[in-house]
mmCIF file of C-alpha atoms and ligand atoms in Angstrom:
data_model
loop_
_atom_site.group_PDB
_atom_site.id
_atom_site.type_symbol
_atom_site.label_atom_id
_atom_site.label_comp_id
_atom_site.label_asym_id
_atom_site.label_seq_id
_atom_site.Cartn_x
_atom_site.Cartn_y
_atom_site.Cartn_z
ATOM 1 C CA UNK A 1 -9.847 -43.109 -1.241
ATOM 2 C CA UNK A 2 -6.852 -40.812 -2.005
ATOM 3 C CA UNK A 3 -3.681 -41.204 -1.099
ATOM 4 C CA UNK A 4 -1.467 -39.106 0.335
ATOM 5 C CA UNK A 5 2.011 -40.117 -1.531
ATOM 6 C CA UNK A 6 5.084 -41.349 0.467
ATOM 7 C CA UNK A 7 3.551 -39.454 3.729
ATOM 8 C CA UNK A 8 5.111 -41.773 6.624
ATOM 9 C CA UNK A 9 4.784 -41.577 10.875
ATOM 10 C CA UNK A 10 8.936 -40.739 9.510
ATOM 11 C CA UNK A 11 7.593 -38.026 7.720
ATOM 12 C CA UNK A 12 5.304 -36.272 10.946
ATOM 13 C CA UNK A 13 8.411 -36.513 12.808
ATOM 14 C CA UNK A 14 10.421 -35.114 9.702
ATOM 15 C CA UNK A 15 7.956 -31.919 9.740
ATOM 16 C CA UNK A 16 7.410 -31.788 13.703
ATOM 17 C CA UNK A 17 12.005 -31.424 13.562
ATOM 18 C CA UNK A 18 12.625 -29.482 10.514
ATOM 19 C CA UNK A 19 9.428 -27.125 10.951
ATOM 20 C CA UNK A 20 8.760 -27.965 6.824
ATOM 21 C CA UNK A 21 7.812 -30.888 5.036
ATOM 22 C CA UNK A 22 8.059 -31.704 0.841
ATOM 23 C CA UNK A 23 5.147 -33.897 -0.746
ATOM 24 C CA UNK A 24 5.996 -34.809 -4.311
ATOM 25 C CA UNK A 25 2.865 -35.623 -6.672
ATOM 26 C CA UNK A 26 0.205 -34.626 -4.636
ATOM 27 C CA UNK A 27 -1.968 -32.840 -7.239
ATOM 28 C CA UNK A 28 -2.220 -34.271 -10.723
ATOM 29 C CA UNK A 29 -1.001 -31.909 -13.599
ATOM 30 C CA UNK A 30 -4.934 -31.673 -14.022
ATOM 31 C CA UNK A 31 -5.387 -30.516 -10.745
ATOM 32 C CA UNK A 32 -3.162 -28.033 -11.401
ATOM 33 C CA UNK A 33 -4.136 -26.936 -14.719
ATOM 34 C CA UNK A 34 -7.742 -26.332 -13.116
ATOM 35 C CA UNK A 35 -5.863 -24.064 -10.171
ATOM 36 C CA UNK A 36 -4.266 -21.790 -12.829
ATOM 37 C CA UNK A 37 -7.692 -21.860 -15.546
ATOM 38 C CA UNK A 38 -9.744 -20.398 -12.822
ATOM 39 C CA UNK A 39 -7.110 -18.255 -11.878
ATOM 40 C CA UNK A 40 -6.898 -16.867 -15.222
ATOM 41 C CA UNK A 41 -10.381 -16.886 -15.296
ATOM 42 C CA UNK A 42 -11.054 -14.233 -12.263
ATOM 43 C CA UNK A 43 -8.350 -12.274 -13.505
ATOM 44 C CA UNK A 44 -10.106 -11.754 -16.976
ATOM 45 C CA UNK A 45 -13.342 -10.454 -14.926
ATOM 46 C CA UNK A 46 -11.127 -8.207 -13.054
ATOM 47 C CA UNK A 47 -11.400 -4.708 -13.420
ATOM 48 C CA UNK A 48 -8.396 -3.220 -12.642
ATOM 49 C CA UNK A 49 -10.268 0.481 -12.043
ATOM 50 C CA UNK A 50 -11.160 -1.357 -8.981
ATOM 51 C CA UNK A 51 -7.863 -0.704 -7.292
ATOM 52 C CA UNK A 52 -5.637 1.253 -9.663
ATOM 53 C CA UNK A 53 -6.240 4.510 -8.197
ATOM 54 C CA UNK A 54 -4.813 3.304 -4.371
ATOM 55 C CA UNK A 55 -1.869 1.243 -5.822
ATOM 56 C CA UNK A 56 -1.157 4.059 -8.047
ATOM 57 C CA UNK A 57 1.738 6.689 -6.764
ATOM 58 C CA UNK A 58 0.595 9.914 -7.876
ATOM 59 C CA UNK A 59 -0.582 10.374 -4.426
ATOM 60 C CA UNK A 60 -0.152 9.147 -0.611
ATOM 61 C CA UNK A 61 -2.620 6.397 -0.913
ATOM 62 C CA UNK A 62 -1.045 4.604 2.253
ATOM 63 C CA UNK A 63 -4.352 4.376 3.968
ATOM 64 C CA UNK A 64 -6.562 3.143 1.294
ATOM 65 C CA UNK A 65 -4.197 0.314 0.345
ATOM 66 C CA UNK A 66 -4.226 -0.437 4.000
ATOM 67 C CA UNK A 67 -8.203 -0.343 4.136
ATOM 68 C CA UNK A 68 -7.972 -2.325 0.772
ATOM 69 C CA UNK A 69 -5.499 -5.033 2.443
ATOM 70 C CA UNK A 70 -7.233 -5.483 5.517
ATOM 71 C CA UNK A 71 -11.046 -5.588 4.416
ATOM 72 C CA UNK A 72 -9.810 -8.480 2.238
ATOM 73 C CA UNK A 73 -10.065 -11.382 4.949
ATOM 74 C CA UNK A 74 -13.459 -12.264 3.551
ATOM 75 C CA UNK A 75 -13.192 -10.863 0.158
ATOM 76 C CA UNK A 76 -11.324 -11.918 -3.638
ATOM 77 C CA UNK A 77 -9.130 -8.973 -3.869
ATOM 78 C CA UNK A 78 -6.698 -8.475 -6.511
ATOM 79 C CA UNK A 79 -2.836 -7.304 -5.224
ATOM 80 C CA UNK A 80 -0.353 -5.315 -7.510
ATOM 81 C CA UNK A 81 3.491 -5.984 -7.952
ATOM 82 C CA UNK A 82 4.992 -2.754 -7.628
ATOM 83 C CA UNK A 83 5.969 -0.206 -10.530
ATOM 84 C CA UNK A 84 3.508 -1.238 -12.411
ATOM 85 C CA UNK A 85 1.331 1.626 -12.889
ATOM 86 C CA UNK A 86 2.093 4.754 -14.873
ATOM 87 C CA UNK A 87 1.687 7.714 -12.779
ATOM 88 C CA UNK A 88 -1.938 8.728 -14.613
ATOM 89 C CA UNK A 89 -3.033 5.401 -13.288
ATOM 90 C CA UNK A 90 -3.194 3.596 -16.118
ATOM 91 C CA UNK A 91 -1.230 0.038 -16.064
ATOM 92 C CA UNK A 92 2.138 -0.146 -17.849
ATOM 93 C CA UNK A 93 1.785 -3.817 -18.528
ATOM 94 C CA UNK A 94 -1.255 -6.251 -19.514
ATOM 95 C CA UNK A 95 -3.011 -7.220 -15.923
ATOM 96 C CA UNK A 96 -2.679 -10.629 -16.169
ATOM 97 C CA UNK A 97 0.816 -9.503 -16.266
ATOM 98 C CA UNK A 98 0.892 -7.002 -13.176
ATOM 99 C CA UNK A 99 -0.877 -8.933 -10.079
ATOM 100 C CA UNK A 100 1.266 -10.608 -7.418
ATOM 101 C CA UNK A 101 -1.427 -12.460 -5.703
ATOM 102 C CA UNK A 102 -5.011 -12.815 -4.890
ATOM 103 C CA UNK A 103 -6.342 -13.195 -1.542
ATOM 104 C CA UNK A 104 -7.952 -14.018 0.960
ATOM 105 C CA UNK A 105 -11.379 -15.943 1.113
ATOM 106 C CA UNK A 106 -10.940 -17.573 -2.826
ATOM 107 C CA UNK A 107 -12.062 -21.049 -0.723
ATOM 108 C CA UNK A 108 -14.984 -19.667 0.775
ATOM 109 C CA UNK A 109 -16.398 -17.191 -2.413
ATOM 110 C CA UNK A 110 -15.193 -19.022 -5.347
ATOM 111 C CA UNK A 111 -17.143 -22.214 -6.103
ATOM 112 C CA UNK A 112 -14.277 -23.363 -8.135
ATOM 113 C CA UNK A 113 -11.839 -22.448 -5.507
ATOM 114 C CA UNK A 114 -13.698 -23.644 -2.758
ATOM 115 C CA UNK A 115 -13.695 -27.349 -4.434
ATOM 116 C CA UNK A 116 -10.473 -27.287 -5.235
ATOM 117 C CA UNK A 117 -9.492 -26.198 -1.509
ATOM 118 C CA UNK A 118 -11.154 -29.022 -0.149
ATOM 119 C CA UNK A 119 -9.856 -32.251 -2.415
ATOM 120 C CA UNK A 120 -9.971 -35.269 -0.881
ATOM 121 C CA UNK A 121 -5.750 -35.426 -0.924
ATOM 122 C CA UNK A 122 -5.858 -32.011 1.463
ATOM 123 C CA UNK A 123 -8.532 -33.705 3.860
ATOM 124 C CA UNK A 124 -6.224 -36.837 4.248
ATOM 125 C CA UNK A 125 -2.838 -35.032 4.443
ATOM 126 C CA UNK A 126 -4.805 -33.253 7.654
ATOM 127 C CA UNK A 127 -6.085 -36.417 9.053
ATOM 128 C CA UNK A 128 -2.380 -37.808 8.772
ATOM 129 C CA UNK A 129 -1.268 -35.297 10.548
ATOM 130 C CA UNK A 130 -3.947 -35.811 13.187
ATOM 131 C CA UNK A 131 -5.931 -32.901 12.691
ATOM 132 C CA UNK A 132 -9.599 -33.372 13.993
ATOM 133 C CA UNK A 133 -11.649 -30.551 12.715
ATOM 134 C CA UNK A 134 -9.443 -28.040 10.406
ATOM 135 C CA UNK A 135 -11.145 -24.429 9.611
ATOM 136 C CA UNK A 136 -9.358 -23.045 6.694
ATOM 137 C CA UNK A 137 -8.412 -19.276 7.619
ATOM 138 C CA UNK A 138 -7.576 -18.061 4.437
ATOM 139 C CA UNK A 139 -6.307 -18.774 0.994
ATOM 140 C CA UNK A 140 -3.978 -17.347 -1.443
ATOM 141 C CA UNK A 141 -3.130 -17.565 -5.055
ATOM 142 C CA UNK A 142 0.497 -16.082 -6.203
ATOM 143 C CA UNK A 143 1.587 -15.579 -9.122
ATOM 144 C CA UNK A 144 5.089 -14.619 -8.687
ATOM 145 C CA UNK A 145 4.602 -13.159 -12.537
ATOM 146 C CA UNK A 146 7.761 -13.589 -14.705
ATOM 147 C CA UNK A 147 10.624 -10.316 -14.736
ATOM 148 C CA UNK A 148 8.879 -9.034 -11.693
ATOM 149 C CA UNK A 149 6.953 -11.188 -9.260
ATOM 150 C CA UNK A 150 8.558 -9.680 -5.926
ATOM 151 C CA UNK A 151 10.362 -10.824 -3.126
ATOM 152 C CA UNK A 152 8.855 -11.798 -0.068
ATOM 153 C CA UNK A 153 11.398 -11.394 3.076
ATOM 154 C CA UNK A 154 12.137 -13.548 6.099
ATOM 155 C CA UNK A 155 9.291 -14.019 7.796
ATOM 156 C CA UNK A 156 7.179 -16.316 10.355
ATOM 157 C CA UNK A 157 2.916 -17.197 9.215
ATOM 158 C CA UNK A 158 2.236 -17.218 12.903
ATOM 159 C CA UNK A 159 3.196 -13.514 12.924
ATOM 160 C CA UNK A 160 -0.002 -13.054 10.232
ATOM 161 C CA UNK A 161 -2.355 -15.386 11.904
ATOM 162 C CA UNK A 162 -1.549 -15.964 15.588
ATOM 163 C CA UNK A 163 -3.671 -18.917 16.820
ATOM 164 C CA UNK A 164 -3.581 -20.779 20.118
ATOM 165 C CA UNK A 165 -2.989 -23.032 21.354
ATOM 166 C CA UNK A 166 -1.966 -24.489 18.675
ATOM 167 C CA UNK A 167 0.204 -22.724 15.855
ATOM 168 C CA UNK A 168 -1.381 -21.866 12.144
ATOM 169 C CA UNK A 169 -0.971 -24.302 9.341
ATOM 170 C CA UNK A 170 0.419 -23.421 6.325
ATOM 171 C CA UNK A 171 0.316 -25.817 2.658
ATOM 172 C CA UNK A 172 1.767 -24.331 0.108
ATOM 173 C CA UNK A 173 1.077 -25.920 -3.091
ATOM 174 C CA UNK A 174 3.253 -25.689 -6.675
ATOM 175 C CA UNK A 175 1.186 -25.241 -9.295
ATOM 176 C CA UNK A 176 4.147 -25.049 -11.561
ATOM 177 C CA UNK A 177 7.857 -25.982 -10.851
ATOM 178 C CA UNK A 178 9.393 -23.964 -8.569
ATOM 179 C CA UNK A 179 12.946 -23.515 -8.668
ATOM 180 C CA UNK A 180 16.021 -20.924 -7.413
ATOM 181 C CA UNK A 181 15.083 -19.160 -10.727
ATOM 182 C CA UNK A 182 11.471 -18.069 -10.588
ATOM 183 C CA UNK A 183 11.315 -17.624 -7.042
ATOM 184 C CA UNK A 184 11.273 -20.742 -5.066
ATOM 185 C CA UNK A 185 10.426 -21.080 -1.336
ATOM 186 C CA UNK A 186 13.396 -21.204 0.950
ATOM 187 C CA UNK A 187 13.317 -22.142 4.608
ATOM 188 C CA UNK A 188 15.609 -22.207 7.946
ATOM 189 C CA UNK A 189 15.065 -25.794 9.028
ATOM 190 C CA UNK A 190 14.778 -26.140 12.871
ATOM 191 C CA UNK A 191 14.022 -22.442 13.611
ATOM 192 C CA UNK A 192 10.722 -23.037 14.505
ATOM 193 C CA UNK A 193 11.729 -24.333 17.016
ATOM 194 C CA UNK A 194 13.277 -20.573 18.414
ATOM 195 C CA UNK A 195 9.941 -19.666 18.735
ATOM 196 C CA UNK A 196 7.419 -16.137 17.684
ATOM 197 C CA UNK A 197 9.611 -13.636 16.953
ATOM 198 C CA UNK A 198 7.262 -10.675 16.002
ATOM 199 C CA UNK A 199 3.064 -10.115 16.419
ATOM 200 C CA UNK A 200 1.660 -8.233 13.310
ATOM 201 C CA UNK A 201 -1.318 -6.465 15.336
ATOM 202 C CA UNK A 202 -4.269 -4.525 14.109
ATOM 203 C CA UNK A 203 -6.221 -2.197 16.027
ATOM 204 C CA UNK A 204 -9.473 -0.943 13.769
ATOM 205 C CA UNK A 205 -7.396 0.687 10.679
ATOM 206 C CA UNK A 206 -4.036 0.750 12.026
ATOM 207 C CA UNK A 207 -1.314 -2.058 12.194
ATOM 208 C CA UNK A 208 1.691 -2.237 13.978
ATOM 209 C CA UNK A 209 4.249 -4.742 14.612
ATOM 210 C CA UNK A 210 5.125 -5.719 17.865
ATOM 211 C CA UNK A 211 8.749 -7.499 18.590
ATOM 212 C CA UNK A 212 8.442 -10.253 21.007
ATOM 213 C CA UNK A 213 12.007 -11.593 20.104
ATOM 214 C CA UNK A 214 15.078 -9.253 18.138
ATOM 215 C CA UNK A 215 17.891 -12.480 18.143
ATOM 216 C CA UNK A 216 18.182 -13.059 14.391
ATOM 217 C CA UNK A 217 17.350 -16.412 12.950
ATOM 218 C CA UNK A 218 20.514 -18.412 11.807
ATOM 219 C CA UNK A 219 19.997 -17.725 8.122
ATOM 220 C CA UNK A 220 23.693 -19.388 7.195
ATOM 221 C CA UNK A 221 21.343 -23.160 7.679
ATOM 222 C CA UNK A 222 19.209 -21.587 5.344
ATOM 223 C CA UNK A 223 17.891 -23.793 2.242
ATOM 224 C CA UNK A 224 16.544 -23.148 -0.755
ATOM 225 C CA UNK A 225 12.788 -25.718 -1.593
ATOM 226 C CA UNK A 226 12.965 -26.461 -5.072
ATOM 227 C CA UNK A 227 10.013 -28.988 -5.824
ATOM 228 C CA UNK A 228 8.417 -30.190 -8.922
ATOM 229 C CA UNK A 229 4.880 -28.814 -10.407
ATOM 230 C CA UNK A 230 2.156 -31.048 -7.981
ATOM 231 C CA UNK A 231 4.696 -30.872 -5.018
ATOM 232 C CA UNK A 232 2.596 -29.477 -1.701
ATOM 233 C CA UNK A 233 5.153 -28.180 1.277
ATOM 234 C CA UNK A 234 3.578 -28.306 4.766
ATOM 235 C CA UNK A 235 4.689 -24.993 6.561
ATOM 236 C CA UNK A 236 4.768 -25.163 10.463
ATOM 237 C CA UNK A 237 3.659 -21.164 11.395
ATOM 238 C CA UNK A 238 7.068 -20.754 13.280
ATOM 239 C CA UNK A 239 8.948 -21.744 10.376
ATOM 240 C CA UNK A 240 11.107 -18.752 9.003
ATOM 241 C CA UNK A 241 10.295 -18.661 5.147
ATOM 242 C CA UNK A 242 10.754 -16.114 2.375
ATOM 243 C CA UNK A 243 10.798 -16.000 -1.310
ATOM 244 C CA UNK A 244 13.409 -13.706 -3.829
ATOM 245 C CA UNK A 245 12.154 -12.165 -6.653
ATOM 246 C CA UNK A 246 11.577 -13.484 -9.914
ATOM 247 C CA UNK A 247 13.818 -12.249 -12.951
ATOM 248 C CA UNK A 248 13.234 -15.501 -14.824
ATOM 249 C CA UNK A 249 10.963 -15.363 -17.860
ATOM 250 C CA UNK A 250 8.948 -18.326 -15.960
ATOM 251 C CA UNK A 251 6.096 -17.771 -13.652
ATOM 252 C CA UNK A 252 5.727 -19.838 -10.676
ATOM 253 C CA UNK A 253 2.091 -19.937 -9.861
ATOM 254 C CA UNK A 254 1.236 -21.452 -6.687
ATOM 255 C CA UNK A 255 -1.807 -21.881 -4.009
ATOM 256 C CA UNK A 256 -1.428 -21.613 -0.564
ATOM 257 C CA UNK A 257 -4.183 -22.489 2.849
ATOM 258 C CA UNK A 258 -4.011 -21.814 6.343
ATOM 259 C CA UNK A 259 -5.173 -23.723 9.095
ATOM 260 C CA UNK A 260 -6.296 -23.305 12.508
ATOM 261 C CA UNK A 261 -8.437 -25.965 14.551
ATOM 262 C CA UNK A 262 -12.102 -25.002 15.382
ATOM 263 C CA UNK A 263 -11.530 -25.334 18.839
ATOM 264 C CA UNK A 264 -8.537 -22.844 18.915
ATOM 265 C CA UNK A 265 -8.539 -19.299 19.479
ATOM 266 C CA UNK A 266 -7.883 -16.793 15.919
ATOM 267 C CA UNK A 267 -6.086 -13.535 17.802
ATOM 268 C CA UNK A 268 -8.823 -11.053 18.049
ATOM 269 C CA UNK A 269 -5.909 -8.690 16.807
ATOM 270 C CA UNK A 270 -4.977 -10.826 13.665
ATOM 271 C CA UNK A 271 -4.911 -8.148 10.654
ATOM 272 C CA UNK A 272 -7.498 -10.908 9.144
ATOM 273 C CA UNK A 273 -10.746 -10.702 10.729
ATOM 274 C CA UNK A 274 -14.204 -11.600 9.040
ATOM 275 C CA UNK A 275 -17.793 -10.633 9.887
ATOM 276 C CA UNK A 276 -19.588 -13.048 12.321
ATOM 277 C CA UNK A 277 -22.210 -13.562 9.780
ATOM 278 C CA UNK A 278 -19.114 -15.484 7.743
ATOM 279 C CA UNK A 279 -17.415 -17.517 9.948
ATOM 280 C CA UNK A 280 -14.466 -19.517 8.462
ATOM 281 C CA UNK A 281 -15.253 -23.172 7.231
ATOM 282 C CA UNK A 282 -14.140 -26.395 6.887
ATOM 283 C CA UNK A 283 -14.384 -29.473 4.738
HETATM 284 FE FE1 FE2 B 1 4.468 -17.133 4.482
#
């Protein structure tokens, strides 16, 4: 059986107080290696025709990236960093060079992915932390691509993927070391603890953002999470998180889940929402 290195009943209580939670070695460099092949792999099948016309800016193409975004709950789309089109559409730099992430049901439509969300490690890590039936909600790979990956701002999971009555689940795994350079996580310890401060909402096609809670977070305790290539960081869904951009010549690849319990409720008004013939899964 795997082990889940140096997780304690300290650690639960470390995560359930600080809202975040650091597990060194918990995928081999093989593991990881097999996370950024495949990867590499969809990328080369890619066509970037697929999208380059609605992430180009020759024209107001708000709604179609929109449509793009949100008909990708159940889907392996391909997202751009920005600037990275010329203006006729074509790209300015290789693709493997120009997407930020790919999202959102790599677990579910990927056989590759979809063994690799569900190693053994991930299944005991839940069971430690007393989950009883996890459904994965969605997954994401991110590049963060070297001289451009882009920043991602303060912000709370939960906001994404409202569950109750428990709060989403996030593991965020380093395929590659992760440092202040290249873009590293960074966290507000405790804040979770504040509670939701904004509800992204969706109504058909539109979204809007509803503010449940304008007090600002106390970003002077903020800190940054530097971990080694193999680390996994648990994410509590209230936890305040972001990411700055990466000007380093390194890429820091990483692979992230989300979690809700089968017997909790996924907001009907989540942007992510799949077709009842494709329910989410679990192990
Ligand atoms: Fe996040």
């Amino acid at each position: 059986m795997t082990t889940v290195p140096t997780f304690s009943p300290e650690s639960l209580e470390r995560f359930q107080q600080d809202g975040y939670l650091i597990l060194k070695d918990f995928l081999s460099v093989k593991e990881c290696q097999e996370f950024i092949n495949q990867a590499a792999n969809l990328v080369k099948e890619f066509d970037p025709k697929e999208s380059s016309t609605i992430f180009s800016t020759t024209v107001d193409n708000t709604e179609a990236r929109d449509a793009y975004f949100l008909h990708s709950g159940d889907k392996i789309r391909f997202f751009w960093e920005k600037d990275v089109f010329h203006s006729n559409g074509s790209l300015r730099v290789p693709k493997e060079k120009g997407i930020n992430k790919i999202g959102h049901a790599l677990h579910d439509l990927d056989p590759v992915f979809s063994r690799l969300s569900r190693l053994p490690q991930i299944k005991t890590l839940l069971q430690a932390l007393k989950w009883i039936d996890p459904l994965i909600v969605q997954s994401m790979y991110i590049f963060k691509q070297p001289e451009r990956g882009g920043e991602v701002v303060w912000h709370q999971d939960q906001t994404y993927l409202e569950t109750s009555p428990g709060t989403i689940l996030g593991l965020w795994m380093a395929l590659e070391d992760a440092t202040i350079e290249n873009g590293c996580l960074w966290a507000i310890p405790g804040e979770h603890q504040a509670g939701l401060k904004k509800r992204f909402v969706r109504q058909n096609l539109k979204t809007s953002t509803e503010v449940l809670d304008d007090s600002p977070w106390d970003e002077g305790k903020k800190i940054s999470l530097e971990v080694p290539q193999g680390s996994v960081i648990l994410l509590h869904g209230l936890l305040p998180h972001k990411s700055e951009e990466n000007l380093s010549a390194k890429s820091r690849q990483a692979y992230t889940l989300h979690f809700m319990e089968r017997t909790w409720q996924f907001s009907p008004q989540n942007w992510l929402q799949r077709d009842p013939q494709f329910p989410f899964t679990g192990f």
